[in-house]
Coordinates of C-alpha atoms in Angstrom, one line a residue:
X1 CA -10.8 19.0 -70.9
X2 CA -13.0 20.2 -68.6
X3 CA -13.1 20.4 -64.5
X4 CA -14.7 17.3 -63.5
X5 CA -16.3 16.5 -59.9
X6 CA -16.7 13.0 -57.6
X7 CA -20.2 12.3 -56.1
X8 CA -20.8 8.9 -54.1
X9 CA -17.6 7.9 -55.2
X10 CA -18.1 8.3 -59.5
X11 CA -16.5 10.8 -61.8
X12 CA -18.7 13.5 -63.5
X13 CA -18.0 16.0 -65.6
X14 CA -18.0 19.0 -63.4
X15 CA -20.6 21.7 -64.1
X16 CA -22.8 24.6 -61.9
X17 CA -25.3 22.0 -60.4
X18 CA -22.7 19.6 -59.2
X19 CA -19.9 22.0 -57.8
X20 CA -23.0 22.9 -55.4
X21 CA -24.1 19.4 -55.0
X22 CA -19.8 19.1 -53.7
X23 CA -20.3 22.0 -51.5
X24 CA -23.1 21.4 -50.0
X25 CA -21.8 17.6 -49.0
X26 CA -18.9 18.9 -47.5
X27 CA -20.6 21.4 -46.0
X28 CA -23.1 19.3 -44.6
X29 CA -20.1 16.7 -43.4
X30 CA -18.3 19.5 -41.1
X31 CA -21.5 20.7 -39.7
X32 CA -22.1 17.3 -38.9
X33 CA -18.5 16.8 -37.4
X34 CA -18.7 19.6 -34.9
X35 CA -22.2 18.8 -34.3
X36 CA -20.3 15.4 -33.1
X37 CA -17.7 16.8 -31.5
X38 CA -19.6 19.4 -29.4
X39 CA -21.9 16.4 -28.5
X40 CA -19.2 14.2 -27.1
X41 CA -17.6 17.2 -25.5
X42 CA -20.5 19.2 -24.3
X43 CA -20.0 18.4 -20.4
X44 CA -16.2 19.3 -20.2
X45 CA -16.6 22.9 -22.5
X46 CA -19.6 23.7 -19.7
X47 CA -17.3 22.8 -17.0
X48 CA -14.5 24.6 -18.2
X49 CA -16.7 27.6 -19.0
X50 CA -18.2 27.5 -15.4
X51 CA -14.8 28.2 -13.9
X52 CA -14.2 31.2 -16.3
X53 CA -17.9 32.4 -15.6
X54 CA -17.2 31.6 -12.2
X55 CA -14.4 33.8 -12.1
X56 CA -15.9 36.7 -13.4
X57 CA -19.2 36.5 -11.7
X58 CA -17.0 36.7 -8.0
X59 CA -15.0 40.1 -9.1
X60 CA -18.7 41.5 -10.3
X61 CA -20.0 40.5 -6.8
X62 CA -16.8 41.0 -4.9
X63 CA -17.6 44.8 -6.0
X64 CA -21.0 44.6 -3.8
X65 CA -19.6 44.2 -0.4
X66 CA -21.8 41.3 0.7
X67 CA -22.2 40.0 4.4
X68 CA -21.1 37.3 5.6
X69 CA -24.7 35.5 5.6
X70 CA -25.5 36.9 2.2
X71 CA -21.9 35.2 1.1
X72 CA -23.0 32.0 2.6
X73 CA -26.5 32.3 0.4
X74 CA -24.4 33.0 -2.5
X75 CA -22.1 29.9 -2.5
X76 CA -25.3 28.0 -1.7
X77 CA -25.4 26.3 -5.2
X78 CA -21.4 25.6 -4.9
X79 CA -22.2 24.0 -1.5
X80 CA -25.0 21.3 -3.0
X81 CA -22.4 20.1 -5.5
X82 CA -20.3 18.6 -2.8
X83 CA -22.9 18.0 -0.7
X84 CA -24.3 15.8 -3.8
X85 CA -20.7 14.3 -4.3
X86 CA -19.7 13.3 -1.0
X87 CA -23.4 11.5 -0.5
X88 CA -22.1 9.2 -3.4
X89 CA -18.8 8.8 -2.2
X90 CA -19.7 6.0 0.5
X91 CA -21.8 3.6 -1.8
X92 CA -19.4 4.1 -4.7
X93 CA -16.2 3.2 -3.0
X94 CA -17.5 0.6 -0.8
X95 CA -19.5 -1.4 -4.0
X96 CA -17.0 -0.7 -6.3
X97 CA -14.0 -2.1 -4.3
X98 CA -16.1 -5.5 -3.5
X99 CA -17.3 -5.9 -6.8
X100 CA -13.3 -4.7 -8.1
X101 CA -11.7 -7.5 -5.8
X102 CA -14.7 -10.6 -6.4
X103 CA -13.7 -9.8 -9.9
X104 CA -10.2 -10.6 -10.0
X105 CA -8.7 -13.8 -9.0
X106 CA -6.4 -13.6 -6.1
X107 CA -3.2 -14.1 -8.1
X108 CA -3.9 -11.0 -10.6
X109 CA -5.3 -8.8 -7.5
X110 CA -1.7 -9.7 -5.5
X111 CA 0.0 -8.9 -8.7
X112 CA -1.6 -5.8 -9.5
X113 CA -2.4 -4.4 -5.8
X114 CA 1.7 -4.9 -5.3
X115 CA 2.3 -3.0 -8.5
X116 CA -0.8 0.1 -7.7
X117 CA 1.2 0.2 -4.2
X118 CA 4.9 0.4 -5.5
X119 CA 4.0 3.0 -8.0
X120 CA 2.1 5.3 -5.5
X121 CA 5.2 5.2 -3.0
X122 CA 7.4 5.3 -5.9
X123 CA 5.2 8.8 -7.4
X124 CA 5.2 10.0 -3.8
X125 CA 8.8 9.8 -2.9
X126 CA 9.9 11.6 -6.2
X127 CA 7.0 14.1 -5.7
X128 CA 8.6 14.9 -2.4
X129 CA 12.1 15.1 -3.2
X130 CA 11.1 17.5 -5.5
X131 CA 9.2 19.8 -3.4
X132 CA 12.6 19.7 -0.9
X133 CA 14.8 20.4 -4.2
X134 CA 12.8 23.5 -5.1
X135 CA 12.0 24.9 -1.7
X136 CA 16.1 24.8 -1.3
X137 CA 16.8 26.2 -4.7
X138 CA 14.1 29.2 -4.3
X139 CA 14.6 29.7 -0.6
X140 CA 10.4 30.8 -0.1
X141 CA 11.4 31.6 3.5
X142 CA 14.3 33.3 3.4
X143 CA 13.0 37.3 3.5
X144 CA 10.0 36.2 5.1
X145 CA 10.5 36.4 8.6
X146 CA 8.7 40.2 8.8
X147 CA 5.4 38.4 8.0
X148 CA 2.4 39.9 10.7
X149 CA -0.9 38.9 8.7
X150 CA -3.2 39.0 11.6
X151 CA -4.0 35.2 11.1
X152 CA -4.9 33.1 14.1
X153 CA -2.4 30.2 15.3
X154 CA -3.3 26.4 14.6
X155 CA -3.4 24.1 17.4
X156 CA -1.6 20.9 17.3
X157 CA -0.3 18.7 20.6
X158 CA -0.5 15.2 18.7
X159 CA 2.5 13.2 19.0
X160 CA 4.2 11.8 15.5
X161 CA 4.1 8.4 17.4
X162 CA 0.0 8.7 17.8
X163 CA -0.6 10.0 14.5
X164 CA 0.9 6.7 12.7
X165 CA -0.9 4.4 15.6
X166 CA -4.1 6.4 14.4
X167 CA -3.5 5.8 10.8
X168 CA -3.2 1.8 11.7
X169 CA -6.5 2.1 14.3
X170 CA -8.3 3.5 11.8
X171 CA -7.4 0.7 8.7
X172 CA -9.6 -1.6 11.4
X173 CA -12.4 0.2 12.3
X174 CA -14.4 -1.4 15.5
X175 CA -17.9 -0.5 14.2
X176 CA -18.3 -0.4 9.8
X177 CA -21.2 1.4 10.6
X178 CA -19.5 4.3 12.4
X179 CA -16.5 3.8 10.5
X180 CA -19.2 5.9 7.5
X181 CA -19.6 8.8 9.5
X182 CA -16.4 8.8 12.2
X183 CA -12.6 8.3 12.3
X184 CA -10.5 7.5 15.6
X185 CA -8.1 10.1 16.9
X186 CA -5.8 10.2 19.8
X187 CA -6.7 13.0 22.4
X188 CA -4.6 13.6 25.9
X189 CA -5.3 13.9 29.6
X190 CA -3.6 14.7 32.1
X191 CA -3.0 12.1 34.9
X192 CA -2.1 12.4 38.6
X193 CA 1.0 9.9 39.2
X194 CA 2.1 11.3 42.8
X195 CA 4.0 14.1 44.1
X196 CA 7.8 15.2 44.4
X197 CA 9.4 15.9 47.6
X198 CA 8.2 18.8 48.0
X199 CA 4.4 17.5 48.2
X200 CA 3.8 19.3 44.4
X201 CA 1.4 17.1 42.6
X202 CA 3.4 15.1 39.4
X203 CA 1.2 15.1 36.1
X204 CA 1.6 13.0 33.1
X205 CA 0.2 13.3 29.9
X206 CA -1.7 9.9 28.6
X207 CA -3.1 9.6 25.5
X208 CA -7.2 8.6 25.5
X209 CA -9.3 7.3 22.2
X210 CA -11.7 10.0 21.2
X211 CA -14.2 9.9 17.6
X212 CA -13.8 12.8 15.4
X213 CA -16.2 13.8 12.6
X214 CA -15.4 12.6 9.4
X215 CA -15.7 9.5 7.1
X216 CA -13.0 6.6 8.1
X217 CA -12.6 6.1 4.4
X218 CA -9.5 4.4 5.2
X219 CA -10.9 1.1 7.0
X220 CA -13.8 1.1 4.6
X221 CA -11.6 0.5 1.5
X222 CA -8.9 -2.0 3.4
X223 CA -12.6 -3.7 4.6
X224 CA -14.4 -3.8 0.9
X225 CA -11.2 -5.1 -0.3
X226 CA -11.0 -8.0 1.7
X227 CA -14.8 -8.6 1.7
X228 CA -14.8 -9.1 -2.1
X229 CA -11.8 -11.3 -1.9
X230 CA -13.7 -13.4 0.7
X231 CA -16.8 -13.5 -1.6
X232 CA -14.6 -14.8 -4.6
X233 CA -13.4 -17.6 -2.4
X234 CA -16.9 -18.9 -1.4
X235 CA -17.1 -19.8 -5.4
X236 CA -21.1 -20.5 -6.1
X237 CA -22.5 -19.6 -2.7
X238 CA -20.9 -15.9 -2.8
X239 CA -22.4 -15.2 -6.7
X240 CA -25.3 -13.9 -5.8
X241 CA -23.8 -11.2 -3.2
X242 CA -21.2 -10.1 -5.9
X243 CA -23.9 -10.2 -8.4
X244 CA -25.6 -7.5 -6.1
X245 CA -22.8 -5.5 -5.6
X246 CA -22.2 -5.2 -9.0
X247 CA -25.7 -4.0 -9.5
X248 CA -25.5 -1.4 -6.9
X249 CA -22.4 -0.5 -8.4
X250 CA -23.7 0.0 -11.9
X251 CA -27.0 1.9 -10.5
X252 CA -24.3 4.4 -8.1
X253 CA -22.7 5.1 -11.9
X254 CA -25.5 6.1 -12.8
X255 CA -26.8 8.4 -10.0
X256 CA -23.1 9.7 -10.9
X257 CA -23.4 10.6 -14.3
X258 CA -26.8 12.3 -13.4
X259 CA -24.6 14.6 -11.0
X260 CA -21.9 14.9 -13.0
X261 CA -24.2 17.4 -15.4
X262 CA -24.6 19.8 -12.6
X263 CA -21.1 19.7 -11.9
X264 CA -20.6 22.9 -14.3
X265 CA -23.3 24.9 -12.5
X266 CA -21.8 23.9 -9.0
X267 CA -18.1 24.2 -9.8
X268 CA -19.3 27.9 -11.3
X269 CA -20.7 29.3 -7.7
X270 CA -17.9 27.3 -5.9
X271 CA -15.1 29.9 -7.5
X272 CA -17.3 32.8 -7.5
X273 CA -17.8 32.4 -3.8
X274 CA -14.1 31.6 -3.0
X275 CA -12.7 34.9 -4.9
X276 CA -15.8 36.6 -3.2
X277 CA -14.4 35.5 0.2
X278 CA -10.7 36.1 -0.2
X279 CA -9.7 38.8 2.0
X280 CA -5.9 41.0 1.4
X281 CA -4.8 39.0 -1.8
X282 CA -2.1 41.6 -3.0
X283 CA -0.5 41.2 0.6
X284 CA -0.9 37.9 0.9
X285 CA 0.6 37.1 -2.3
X286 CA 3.1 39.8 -2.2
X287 CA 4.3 38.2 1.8
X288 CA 3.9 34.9 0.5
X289 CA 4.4 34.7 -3.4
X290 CA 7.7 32.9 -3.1
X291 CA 6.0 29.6 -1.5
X292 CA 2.7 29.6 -3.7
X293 CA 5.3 30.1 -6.9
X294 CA 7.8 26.8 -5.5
X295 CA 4.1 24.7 -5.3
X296 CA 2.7 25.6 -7.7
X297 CA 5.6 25.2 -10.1
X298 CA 6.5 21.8 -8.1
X299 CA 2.9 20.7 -9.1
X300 CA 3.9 21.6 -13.3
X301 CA 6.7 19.7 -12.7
X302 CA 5.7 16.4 -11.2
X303 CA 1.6 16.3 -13.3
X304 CA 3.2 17.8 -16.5
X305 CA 6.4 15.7 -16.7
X306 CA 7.6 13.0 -14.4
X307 CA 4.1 11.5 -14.1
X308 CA 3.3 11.8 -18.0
X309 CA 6.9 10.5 -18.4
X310 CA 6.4 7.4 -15.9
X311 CA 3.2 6.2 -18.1
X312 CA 5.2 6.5 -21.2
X313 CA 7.9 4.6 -19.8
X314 CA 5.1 1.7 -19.0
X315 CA 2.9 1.9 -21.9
X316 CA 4.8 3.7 -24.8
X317 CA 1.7 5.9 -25.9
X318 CA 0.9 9.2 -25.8
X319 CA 0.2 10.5 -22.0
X320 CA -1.2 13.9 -23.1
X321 CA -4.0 12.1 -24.9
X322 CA -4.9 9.9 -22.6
X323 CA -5.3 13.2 -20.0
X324 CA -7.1 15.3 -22.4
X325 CA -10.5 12.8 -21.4
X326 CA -10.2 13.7 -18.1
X327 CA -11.0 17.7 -18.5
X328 CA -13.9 17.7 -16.4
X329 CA -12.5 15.1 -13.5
X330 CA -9.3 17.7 -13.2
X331 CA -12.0 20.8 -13.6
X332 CA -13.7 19.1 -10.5
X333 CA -10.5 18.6 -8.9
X334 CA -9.5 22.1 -9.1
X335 CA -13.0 24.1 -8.1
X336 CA -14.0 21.6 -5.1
X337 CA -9.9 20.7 -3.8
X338 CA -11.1 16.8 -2.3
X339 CA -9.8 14.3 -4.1
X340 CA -12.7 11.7 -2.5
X341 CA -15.5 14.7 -4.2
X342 CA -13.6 14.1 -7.9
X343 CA -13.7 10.2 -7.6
X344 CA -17.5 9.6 -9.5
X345 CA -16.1 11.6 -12.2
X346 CA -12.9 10.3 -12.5
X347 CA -14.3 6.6 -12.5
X348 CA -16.8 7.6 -15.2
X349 CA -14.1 9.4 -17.6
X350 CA -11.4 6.6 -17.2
X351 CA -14.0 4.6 -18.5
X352 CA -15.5 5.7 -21.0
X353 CA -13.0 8.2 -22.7
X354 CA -9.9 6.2 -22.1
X355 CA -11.0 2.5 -22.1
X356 CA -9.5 1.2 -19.0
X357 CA -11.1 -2.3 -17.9
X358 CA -14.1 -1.3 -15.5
X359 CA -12.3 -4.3 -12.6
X360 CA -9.3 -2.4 -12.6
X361 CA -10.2 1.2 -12.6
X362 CA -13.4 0.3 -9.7
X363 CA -10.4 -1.3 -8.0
X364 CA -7.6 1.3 -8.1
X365 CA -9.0 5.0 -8.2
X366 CA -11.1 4.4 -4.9
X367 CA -7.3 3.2 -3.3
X368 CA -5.7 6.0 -4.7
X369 CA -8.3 8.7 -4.0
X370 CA -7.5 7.7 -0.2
X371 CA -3.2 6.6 -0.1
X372 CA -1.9 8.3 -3.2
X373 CA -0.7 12.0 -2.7
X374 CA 1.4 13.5 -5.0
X375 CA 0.4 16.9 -5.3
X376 CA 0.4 17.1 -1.3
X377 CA 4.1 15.5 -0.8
X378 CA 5.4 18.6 -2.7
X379 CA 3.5 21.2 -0.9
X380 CA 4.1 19.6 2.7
X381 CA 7.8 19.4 1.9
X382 CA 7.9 22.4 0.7
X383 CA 6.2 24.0 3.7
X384 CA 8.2 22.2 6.1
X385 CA 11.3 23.7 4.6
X386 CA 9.5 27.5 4.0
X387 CA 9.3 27.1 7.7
X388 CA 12.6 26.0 8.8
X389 CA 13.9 29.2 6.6
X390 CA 11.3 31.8 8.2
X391 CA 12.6 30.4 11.8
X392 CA 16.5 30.3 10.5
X393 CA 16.7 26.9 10.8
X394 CA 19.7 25.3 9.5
X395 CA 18.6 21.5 8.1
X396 CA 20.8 18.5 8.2
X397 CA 20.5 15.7 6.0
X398 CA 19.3 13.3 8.8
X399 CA 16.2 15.8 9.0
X400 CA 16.2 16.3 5.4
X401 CA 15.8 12.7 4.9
X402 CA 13.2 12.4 7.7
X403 CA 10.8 15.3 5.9
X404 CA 11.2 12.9 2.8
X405 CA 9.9 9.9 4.5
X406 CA 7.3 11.7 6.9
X407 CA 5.8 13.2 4.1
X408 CA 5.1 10.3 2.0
X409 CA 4.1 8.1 4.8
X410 CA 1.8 10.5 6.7
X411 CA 0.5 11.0 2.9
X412 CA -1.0 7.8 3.0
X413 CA -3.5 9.1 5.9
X414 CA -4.0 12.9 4.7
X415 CA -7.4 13.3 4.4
X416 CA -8.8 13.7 0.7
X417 CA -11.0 17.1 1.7
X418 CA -10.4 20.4 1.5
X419 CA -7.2 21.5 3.7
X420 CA -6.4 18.1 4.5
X421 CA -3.0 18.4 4.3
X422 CA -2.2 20.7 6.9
X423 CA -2.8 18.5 9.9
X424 CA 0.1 16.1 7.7
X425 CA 2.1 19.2 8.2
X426 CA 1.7 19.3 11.2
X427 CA 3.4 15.7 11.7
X428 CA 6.9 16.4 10.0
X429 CA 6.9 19.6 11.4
X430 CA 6.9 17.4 14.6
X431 CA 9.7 14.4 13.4
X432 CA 12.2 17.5 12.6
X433 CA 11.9 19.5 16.0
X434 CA 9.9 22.5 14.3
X435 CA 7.3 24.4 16.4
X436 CA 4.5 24.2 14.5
X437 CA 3.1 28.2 15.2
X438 CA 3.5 28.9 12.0
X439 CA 0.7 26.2 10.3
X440 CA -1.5 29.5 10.0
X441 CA 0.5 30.9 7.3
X442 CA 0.1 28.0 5.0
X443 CA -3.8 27.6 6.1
X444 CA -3.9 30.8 4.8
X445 CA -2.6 30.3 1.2
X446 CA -3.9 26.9 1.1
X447 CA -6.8 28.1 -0.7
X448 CA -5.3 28.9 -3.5
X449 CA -2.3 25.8 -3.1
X450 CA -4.9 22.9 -3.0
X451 CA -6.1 23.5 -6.5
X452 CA -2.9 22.5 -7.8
X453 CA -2.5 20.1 -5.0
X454 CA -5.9 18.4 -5.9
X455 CA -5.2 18.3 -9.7
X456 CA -2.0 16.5 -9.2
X457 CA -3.2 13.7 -6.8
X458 CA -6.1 12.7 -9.0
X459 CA -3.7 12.7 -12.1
X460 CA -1.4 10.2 -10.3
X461 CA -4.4 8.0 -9.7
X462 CA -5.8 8.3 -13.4
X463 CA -2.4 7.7 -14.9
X464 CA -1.6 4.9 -12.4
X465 CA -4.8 3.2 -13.6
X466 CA -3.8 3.4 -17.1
X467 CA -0.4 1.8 -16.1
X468 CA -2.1 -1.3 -14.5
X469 CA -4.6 -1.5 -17.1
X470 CA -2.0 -1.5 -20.1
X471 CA -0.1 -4.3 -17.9
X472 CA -3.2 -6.3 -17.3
X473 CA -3.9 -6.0 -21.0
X474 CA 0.0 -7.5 -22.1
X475 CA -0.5 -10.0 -19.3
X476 CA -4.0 -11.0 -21.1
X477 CA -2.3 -11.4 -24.6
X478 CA 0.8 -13.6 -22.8
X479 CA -1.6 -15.7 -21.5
X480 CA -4.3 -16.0 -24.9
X481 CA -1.0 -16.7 -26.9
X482 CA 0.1 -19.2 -24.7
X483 CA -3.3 -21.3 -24.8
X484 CA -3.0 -21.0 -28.4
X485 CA 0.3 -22.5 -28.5
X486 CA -1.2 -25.3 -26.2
X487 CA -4.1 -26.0 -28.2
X488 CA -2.2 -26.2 -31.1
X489 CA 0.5 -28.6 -29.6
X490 CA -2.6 -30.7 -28.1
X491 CA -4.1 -30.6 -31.8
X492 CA -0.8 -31.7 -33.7
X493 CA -0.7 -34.7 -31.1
X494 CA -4.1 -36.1 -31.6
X495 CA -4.0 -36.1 -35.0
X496 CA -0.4 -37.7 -35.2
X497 CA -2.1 -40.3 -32.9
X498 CA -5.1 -41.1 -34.7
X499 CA -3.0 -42.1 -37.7
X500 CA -0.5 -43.9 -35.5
X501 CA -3.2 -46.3 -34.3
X502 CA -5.2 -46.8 -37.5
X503 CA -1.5 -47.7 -38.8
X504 CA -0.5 -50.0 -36.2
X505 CA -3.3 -50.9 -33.3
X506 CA -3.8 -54.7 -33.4
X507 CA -7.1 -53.9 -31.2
X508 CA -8.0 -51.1 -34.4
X509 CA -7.4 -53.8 -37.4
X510 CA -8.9 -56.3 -35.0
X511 CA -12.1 -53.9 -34.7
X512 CA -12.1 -53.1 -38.5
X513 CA -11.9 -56.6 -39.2
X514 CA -15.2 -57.7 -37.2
X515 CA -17.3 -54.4 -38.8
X516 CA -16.2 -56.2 -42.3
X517 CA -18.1 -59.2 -41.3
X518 CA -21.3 -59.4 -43.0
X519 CA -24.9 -59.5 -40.8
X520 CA -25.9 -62.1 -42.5
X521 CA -23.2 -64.4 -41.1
X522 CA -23.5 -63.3 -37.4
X523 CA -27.0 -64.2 -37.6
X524 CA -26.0 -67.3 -38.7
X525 CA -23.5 -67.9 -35.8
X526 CA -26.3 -66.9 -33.6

């Protein structure tokens, strides 16, 4: 018998003409599949390829021994990518949060904000044991204490006790409209109080309110909360405000995903510029290799196992796929190190590569983009504890347990911009009775640290939002199955009474009877 050949679905006997007729269909289909694939995935293999591009361009121009201005010009396109991204981060969070909270009733936004708040201190306290487990079991500072890398010291005065009343001043902003552009921090003065016997004047050092630069993001997302749960409970009268923030929201998404198409251009000149500027790598990483190995590793551990693990745990499907849509989010994450600058992107991927319900993820990524550090809980601790060992400073667990706790509460309030996390340093550094001289030394790695550190924190948020959206979803199903069951219970009894009164009703036969009567005869009664 001879060969024979399928085309559109019927048998033929196979011959020259068809076999190319076959070829050329299944040719034709896996053209057309990578033409698909490279269509849906066009944005994260540019992004991707501008950090390798990116790369090489900065050791071609590393080579050319540019000045300082002519650097500056040449991370120019770098520097209108964040620029571009921090503009949007303001109307995104705010709209998105009142439109997030309007959009949930107040018994599924207590469930679910209680849940989105257990898991991020939950994520942050393991994340932090773990960076005190492996900065003990590597020892970074131990060998270290010979370090001389010309670096200039940071200066930090702020008492722990300030720093938490500033995290709390700053949830309640006295002017919203400030609150956009400025934060509250604690400064000191000194204060004549009298003298001493011996007529020397006695000083005191009082803490005074002062504004710093920077974007109270804080108060703006505890505000936008509360406002959209205050607009929910107006009922009819606050619909047309929601219905407004919900358009502004929808029209900042877009302006996003306009941006998000010059991320790979931006994110390109951004590590071009960076490996342009670095200055003595080899001895840096030779003095302090140890510490960027116990972070960076501390980072694999916690984004490529316990967090992957924890959404398993919840949802029972594959964590690895759900991160493979969020390529260009973490690409972001890694070239521009602020987790506020990788929010549009994040919102946008969660969305539309991974499905999550638009009320939840508007609702928890903006919350987690400002609370929810995992990445930076390992490399504070660890950084607390490479500094106790470069000073030969033996730890006890009371201060052991203290760096646990500082770090994931002062996490809360870390700034999500580049080099945030070295202020929150700073603070535990403080709570165990460290000087705090050597902060330089970690500004100077941090460079290369917050990559990882960035990645991390924005994977706890994605992930945490698939966690709430998988519960909301069984929660949904409970509740549709349930109404079923009462509809069908409510149909079963209507129908068993129907035939109970046409069986026995006198007021039924009594009715039945009286339609029997003819017309005729009611006339006549008439």
């Amino acid at each position: 018998m001879g060969k024979e050949s399928e085309i559109n679905g019927h048998t033929v006997p196979s011959s020259a003409s068809t076999d190319r007729i076959v070829e050329q269909g299944a040719r034709k289909s896996c053209v057309g599949k990578l033409a698909v694939f490279l269509r849906k995935n066009l944005l994260v293999i540019m992004t991707v390829s501008g950090v390798a591009v990116g790369v090489g361009l900065g050791m071609l121009v590393r080579g050319m021994n540019l000045t300082k201005a002519q650097m500056t010009y040449f991370a120019f396109p770098g520097e209108m990518l964040l620029r571009m991204l921090k503009m949007i981060i303001l109307p995104l969070v705010v709209c998105s949060l009142v439109s997030g909270a309007a959009s949930l009733d107040t018994r599924s936004l207590g469930k679910l904000g209680g849940i989105a708040v257990a898991y991020f201190l939950v994520t942050t306290l393991i994340a932090s044991g773990i960076g005190v487990s492996l900065a003990f079991i590597i020892k970074p500072g131990v060998g270290a204490g010979s370090l001389s890398l010309g670096l200039e010291s940071v200066r930090r005065d702020k008492e722990t006790t300030d720093s938490f009343l500033d995290l709390a001043r700053n949830l309640f902003p006295s002017n919203l409209v400030a609150a956009a552009f400025r934060s509250y921090a604690t400064d000191y003065k000194m204060v004549a109080v009298g003298n001493d016997t011996n007529g020397t004047t006695l000083y005191q050092k009082v803490p005074i309110g002062t504004e710093t630069d920077g974007m109270n993001i804080l108060g703006l997302v505890l505000f936008a909360m509360v406002f959209g749960v205050a607009l929910r409970k107006l009922g009819d009268e606050g619909e047309e405000l929601i219905r407004f923030f919900n358009a502004f929201n929808e029209a900042t998404m877009v302006l996003v995903s306009w941006i998000m198409w010059y991320i790979p251009f931006g994110v390109m000149f951004l590590v071009g510029s960076k490996i342009v500027e670095m200055e003595n790598v080899v001895r840096l990483v030779t003095s302090l290799g140890k510490y960027i190995f116990a972070s960076i590793l501390g980072h694999v551990i916690h984004g490529g196992i316990v967090l992957p693990l924890i959404y398993f745990g919840f949802t029972r499907k594959n964590p690895y796929s759900f991160l493979s849509g969020l390529i260009t989010p973490f690409t972001t994450a890694f070239a521009t190190c602020s987790s506020s600058a990788t929010l549009p992107s994040m919102i946008k991927c969660v969305e539309e590569n991974n499905g999550v319900d638009k009320r939840i993820s508007r609702f928890i990524l903006p919350i987690g983009a400002t609370v929810n550090m995992d990445g930076a809980a390992i490399f504070q601790c660890i950084a607390a504890v490479f500094i106790a060992q470069l000073n030969n400073f033996e730890l006890n667990a009371g201060q052991i347990f203290t760096i646990l706790v500082t770090a994931t509460a002062s996490s809360v309030g870390a700034a999500g911009i580049p080099a945030g996390g070295i202020i929150t340093i700073a603070i535990i550094l403080e709570a165990i009775g460290l000087p705090t001289n050597d902060l330089s030394l970690m500004l100077a790695v941090d460079w290369i640290v917050d990559r990882t550190t960035t990645v991390v924190n924005v994977e706890g948020d994605a992930l945490g939002a698939g966690i709430l959206h998988h519960i909301n979803q069984q929660e949904m199903k409970k509740k549709q199955v349930q109404q079923d069951w009462e509809l069908a219970e409510i149909r079963v009894e209507a129908v068993a009474n129907v035939q109970a009164e046409e069986e026995t009703s006198p007021l039924v036969m009594h009715q039945t009877k009286a339609s029997a009567v003819p017309l005729e005869a009611i006339e006549s009664v008439l």
